[in-house]
CSV table of N, CA and C in Angstrom, one decimal:
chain,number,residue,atom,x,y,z
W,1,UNK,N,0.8,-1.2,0.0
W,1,UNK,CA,0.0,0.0,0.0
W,1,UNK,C,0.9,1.2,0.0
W,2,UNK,N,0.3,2.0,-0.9
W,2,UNK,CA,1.5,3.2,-0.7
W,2,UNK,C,0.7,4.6,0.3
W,3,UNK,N,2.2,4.9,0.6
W,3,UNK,CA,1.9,6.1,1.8
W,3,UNK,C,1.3,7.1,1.2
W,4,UNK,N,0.4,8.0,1.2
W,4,UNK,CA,0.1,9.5,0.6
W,4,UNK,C,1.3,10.4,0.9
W,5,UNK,N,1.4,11.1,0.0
W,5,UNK,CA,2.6,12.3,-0.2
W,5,UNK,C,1.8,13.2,0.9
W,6,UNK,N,3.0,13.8,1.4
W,6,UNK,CA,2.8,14.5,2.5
W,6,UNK,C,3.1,16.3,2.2
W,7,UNK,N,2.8,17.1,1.9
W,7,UNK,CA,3.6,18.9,1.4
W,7,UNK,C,3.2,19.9,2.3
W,8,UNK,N,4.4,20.5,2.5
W,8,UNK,CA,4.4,21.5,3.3
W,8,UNK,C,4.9,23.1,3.0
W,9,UNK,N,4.3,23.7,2.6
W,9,UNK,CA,4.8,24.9,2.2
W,9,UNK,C,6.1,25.8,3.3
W,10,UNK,N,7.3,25.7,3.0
W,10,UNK,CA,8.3,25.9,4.2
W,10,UNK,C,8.2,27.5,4.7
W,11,UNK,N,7.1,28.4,3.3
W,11,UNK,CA,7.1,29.5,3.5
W,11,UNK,C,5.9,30.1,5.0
W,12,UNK,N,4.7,28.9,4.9
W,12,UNK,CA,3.6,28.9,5.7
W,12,UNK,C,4.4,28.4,7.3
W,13,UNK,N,5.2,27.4,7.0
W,13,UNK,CA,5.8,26.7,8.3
W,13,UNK,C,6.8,27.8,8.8
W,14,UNK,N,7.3,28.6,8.0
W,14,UNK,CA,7.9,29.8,8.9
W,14,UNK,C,7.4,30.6,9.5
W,15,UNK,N,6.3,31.5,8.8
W,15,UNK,CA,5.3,31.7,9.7
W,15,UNK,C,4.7,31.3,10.9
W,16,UNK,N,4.3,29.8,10.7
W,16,UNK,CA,3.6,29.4,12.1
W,16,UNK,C,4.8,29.4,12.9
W,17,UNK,N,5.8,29.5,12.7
W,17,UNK,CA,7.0,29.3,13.7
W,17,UNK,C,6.7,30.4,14.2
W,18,UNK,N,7.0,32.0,13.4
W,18,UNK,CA,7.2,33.6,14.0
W,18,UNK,C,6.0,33.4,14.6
W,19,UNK,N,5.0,32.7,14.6
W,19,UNK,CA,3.6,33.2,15.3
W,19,UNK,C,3.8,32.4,16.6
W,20,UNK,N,4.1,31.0,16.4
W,20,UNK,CA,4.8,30.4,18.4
W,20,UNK,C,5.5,31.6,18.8
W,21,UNK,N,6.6,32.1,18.1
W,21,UNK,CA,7.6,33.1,19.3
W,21,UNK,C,6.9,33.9,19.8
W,22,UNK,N,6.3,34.7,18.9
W,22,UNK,CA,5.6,35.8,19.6
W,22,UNK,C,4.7,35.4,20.3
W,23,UNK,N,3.9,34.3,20.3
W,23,UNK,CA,2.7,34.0,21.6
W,23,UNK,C,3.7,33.9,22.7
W,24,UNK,N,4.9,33.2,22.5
W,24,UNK,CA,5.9,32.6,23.7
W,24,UNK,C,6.1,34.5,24.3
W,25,UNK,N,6.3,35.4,23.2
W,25,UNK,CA,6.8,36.2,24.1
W,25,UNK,C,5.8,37.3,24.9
W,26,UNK,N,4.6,37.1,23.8
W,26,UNK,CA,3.3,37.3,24.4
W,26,UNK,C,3.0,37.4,25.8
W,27,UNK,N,3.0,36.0,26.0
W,27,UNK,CA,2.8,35.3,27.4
W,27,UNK,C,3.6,35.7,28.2
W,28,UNK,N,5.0,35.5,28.0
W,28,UNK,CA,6.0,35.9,28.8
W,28,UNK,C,5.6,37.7,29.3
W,29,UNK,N,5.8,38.2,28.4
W,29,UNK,CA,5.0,39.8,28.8
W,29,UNK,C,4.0,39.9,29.2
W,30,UNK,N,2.7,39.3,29.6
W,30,UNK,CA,1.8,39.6,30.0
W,30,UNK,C,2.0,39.2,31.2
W,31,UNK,N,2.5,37.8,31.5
W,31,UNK,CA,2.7,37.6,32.9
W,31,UNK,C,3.5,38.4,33.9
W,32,UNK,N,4.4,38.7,33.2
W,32,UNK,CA,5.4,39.7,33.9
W,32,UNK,C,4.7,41.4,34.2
W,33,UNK,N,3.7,41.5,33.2
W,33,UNK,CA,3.0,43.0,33.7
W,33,UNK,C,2.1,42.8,34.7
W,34,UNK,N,1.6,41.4,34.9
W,34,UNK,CA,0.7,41.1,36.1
W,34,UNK,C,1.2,40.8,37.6
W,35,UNK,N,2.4,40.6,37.3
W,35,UNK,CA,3.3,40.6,38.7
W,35,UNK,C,2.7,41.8,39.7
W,36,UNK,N,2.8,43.0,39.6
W,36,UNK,CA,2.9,44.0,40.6
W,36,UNK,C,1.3,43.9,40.7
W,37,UNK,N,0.6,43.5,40.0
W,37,UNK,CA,-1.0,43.6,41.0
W,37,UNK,C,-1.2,42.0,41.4
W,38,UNK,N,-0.3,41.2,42.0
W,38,UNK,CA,-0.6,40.2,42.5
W,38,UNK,C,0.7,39.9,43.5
W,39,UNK,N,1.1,41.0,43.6
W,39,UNK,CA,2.0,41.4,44.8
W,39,UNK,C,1.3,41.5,46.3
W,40,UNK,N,0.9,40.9,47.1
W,40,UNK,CA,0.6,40.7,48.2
W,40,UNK,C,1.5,41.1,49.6
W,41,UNK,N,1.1,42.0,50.4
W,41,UNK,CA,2.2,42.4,51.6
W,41,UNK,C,1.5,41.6,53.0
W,42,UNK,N,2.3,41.4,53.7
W,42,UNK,CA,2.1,40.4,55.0
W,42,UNK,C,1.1,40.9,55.8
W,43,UNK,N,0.8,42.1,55.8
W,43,UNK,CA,-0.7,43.2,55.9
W,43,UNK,C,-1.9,43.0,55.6
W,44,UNK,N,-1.8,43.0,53.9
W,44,UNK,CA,-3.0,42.5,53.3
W,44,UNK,C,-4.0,42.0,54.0
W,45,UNK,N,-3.8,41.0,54.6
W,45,UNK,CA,-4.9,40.1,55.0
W,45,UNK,C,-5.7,40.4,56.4
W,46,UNK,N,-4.9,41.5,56.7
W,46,UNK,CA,-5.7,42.6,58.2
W,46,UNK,C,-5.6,41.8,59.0
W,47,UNK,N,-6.5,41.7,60.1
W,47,UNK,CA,-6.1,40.4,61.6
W,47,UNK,C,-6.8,39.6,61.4
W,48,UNK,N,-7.3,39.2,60.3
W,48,UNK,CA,-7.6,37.7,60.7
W,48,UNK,C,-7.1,36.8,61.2
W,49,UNK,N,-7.7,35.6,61.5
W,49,UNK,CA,-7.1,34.7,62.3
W,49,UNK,C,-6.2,33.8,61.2
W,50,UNK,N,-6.3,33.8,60.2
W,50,UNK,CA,-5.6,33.0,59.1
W,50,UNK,C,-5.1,33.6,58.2
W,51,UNK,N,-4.8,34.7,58.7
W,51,UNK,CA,-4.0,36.1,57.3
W,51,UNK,C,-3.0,35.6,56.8
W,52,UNK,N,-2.0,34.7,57.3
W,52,UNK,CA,-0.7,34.3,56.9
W,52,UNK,C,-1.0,33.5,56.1
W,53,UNK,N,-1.7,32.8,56.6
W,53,UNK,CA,-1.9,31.1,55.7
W,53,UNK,C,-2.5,31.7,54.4
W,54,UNK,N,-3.4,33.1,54.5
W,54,UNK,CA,-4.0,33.0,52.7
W,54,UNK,C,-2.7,34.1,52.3
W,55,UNK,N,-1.4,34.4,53.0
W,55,UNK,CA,-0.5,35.2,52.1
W,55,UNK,C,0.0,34.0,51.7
W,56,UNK,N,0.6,33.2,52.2
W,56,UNK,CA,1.6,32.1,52.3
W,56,UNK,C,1.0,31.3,51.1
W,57,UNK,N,-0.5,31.0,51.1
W,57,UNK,CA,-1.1,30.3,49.7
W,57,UNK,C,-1.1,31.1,49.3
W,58,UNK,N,-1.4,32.3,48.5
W,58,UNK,CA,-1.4,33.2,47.0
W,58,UNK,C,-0.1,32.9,46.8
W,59,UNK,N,1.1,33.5,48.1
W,59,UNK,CA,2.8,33.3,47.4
W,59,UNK,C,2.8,32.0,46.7
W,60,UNK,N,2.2,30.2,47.2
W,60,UNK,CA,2.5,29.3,46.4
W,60,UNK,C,1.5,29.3,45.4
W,61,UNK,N,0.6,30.0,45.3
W,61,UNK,CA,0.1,29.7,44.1
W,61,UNK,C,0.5,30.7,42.8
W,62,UNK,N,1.0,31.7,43.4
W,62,UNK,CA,1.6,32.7,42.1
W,62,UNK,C,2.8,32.3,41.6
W,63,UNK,N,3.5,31.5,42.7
W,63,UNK,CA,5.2,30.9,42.5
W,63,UNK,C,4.5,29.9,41.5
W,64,UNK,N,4.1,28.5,41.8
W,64,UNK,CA,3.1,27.5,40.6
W,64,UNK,C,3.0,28.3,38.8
W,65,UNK,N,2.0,29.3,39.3
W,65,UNK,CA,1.7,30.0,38.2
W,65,UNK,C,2.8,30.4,37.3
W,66,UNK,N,3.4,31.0,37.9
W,66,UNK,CA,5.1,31.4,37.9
W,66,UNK,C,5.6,30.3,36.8
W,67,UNK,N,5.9,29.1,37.5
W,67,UNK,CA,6.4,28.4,36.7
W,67,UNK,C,5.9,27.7,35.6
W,68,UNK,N,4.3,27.8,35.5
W,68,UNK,CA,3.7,27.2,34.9
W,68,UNK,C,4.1,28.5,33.6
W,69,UNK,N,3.9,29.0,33.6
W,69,UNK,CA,4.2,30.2,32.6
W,69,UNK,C,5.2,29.8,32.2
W,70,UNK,N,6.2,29.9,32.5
W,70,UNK,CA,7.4,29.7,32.3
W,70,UNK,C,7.7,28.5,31.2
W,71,UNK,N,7.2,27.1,31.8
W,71,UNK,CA,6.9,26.2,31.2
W,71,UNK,C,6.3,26.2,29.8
W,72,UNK,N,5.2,26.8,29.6
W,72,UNK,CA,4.4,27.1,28.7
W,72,UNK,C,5.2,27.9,27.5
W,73,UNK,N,5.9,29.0,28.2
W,73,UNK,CA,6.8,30.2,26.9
W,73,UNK,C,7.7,29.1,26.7
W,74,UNK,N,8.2,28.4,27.1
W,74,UNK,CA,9.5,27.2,27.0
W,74,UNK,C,9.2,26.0,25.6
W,75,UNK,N,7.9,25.9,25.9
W,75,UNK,CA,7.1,24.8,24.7
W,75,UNK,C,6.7,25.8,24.0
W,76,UNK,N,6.1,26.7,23.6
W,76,UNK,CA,6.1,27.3,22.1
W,76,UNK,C,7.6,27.5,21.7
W,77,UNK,N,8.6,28.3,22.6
W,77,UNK,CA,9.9,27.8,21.8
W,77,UNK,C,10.5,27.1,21.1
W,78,UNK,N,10.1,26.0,22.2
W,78,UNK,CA,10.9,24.6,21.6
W,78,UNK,C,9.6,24.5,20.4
W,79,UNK,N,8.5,24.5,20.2
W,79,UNK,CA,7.7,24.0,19.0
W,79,UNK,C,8.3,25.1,18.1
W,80,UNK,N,8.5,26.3,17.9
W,80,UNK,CA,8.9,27.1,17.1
W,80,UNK,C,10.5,26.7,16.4
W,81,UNK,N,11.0,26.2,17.4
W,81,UNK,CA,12.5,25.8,16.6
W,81,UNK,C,12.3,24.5,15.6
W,82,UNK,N,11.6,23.6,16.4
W,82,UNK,CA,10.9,22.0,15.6
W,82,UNK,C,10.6,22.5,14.4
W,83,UNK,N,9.3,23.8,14.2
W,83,UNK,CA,8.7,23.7,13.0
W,83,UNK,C,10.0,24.1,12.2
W,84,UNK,N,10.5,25.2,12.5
W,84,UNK,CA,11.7,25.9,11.7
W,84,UNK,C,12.6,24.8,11.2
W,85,UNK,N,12.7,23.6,12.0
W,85,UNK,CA,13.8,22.8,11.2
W,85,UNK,C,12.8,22.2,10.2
W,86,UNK,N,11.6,21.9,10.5
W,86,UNK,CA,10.7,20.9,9.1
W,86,UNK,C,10.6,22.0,8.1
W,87,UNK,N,10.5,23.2,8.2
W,87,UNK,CA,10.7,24.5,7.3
W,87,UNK,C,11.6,23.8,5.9
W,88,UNK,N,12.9,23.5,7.1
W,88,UNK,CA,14.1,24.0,6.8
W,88,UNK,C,14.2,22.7,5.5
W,89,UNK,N,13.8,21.8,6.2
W,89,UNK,CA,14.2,20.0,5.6
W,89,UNK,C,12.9,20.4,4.3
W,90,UNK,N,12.0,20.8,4.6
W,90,UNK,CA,11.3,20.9,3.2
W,90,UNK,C,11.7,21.9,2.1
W,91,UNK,N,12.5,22.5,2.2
W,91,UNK,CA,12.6,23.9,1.7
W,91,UNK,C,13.7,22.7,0.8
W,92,UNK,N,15.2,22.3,2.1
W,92,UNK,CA,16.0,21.3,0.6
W,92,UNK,C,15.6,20.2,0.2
W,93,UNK,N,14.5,19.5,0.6
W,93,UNK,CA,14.0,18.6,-0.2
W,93,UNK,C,13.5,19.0,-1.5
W,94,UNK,N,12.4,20.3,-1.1
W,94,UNK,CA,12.4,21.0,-2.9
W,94,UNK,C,13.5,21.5,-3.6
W,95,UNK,N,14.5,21.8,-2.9
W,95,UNK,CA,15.8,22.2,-3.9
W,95,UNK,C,15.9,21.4,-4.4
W,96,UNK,N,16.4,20.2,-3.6
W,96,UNK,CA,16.8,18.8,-4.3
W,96,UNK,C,16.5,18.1,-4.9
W,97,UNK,N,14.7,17.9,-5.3
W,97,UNK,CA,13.6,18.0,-6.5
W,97,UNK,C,14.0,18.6,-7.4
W,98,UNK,N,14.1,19.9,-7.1
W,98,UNK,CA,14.1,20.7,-8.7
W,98,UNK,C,15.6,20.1,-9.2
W,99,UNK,N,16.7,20.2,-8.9
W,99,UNK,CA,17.9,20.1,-9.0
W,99,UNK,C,17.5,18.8,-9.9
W,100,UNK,N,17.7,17.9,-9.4
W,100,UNK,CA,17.2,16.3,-10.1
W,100,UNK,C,15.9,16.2,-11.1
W,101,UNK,N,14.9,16.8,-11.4
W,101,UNK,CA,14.3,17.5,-12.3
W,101,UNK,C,14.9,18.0,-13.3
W,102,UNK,N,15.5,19.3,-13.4
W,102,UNK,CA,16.6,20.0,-14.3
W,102,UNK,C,18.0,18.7,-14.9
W,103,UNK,N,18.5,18.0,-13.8
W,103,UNK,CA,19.2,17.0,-14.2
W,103,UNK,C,18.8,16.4,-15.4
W,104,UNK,N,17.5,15.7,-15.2
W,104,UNK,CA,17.2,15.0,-15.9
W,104,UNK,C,16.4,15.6,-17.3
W,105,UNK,N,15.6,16.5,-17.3
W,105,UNK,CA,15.6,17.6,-18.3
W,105,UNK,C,16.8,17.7,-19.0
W,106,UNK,N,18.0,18.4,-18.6
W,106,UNK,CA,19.3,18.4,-19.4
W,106,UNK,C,19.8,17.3,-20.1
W,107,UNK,N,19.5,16.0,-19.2
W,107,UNK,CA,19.8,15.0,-20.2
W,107,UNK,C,19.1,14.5,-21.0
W,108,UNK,N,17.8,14.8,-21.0
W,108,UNK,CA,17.2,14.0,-22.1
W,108,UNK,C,17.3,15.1,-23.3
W,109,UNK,N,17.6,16.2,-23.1
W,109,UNK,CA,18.1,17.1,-24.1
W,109,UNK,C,19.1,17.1,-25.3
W,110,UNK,N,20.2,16.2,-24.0
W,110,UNK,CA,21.7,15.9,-24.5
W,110,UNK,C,22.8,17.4,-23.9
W,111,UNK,N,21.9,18.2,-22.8
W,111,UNK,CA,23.0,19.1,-22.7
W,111,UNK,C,23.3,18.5,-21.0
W,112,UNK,N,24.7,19.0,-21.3
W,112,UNK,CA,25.4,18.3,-20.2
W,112,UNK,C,26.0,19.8,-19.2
């Protein structure tokens, strides 16, 4: 059984790449402008009897968040460099088509 041909426009796959970075850096900047209003002081929570315990959970849940972000800008990266190399492998595979195309063209010609 034969495989279906598979094509990738390497011009489109560069694109989708520029469009991961920028979400990657997207993200990265948005999270980082949200820092200072999720800034919490040991105050905050006035005398309750559990003020610490809800500073002490936002701090681990912003630190989580924190990383999860982090994580996140990390994999559109890494997906942005992935696509860029299948970019890259389709772009000489069609060189290497045409090249062997023209090859073969010139010889049935007789020009060498």
């Amino acid at each position: 059984m034969a495989v279906p041909e598979v094509r990738a426009d390497p011009a489109e796959l560069a694109r989708l790449a520029e469009q991961l970075l920028r979400s990657s850096q997207q993200l990265t900047e948005a999270w980082q402008a949200a820092q200072a209003a999720l800034q919490l002081e040991s105050t905050d929570a006035g005398n309750t009897s559990h003020g610490d315990d809800l500073i002490r959970g936002h701090q681990t849940t912003t630190g989580a968040a924190d990383v999860a972000f982090g994580r996140l800008a990390a994999v559109l990266e890494g997906d942005n460099d992935r696509v860029l190399r299948v970019a890259f492998a389709y772009q000489q595979a069609d060189e290497r088509a045409a090249a062997e195309f023209i090859r073969l063209v010139l010889d049935r010609l007789g020009i060498h």
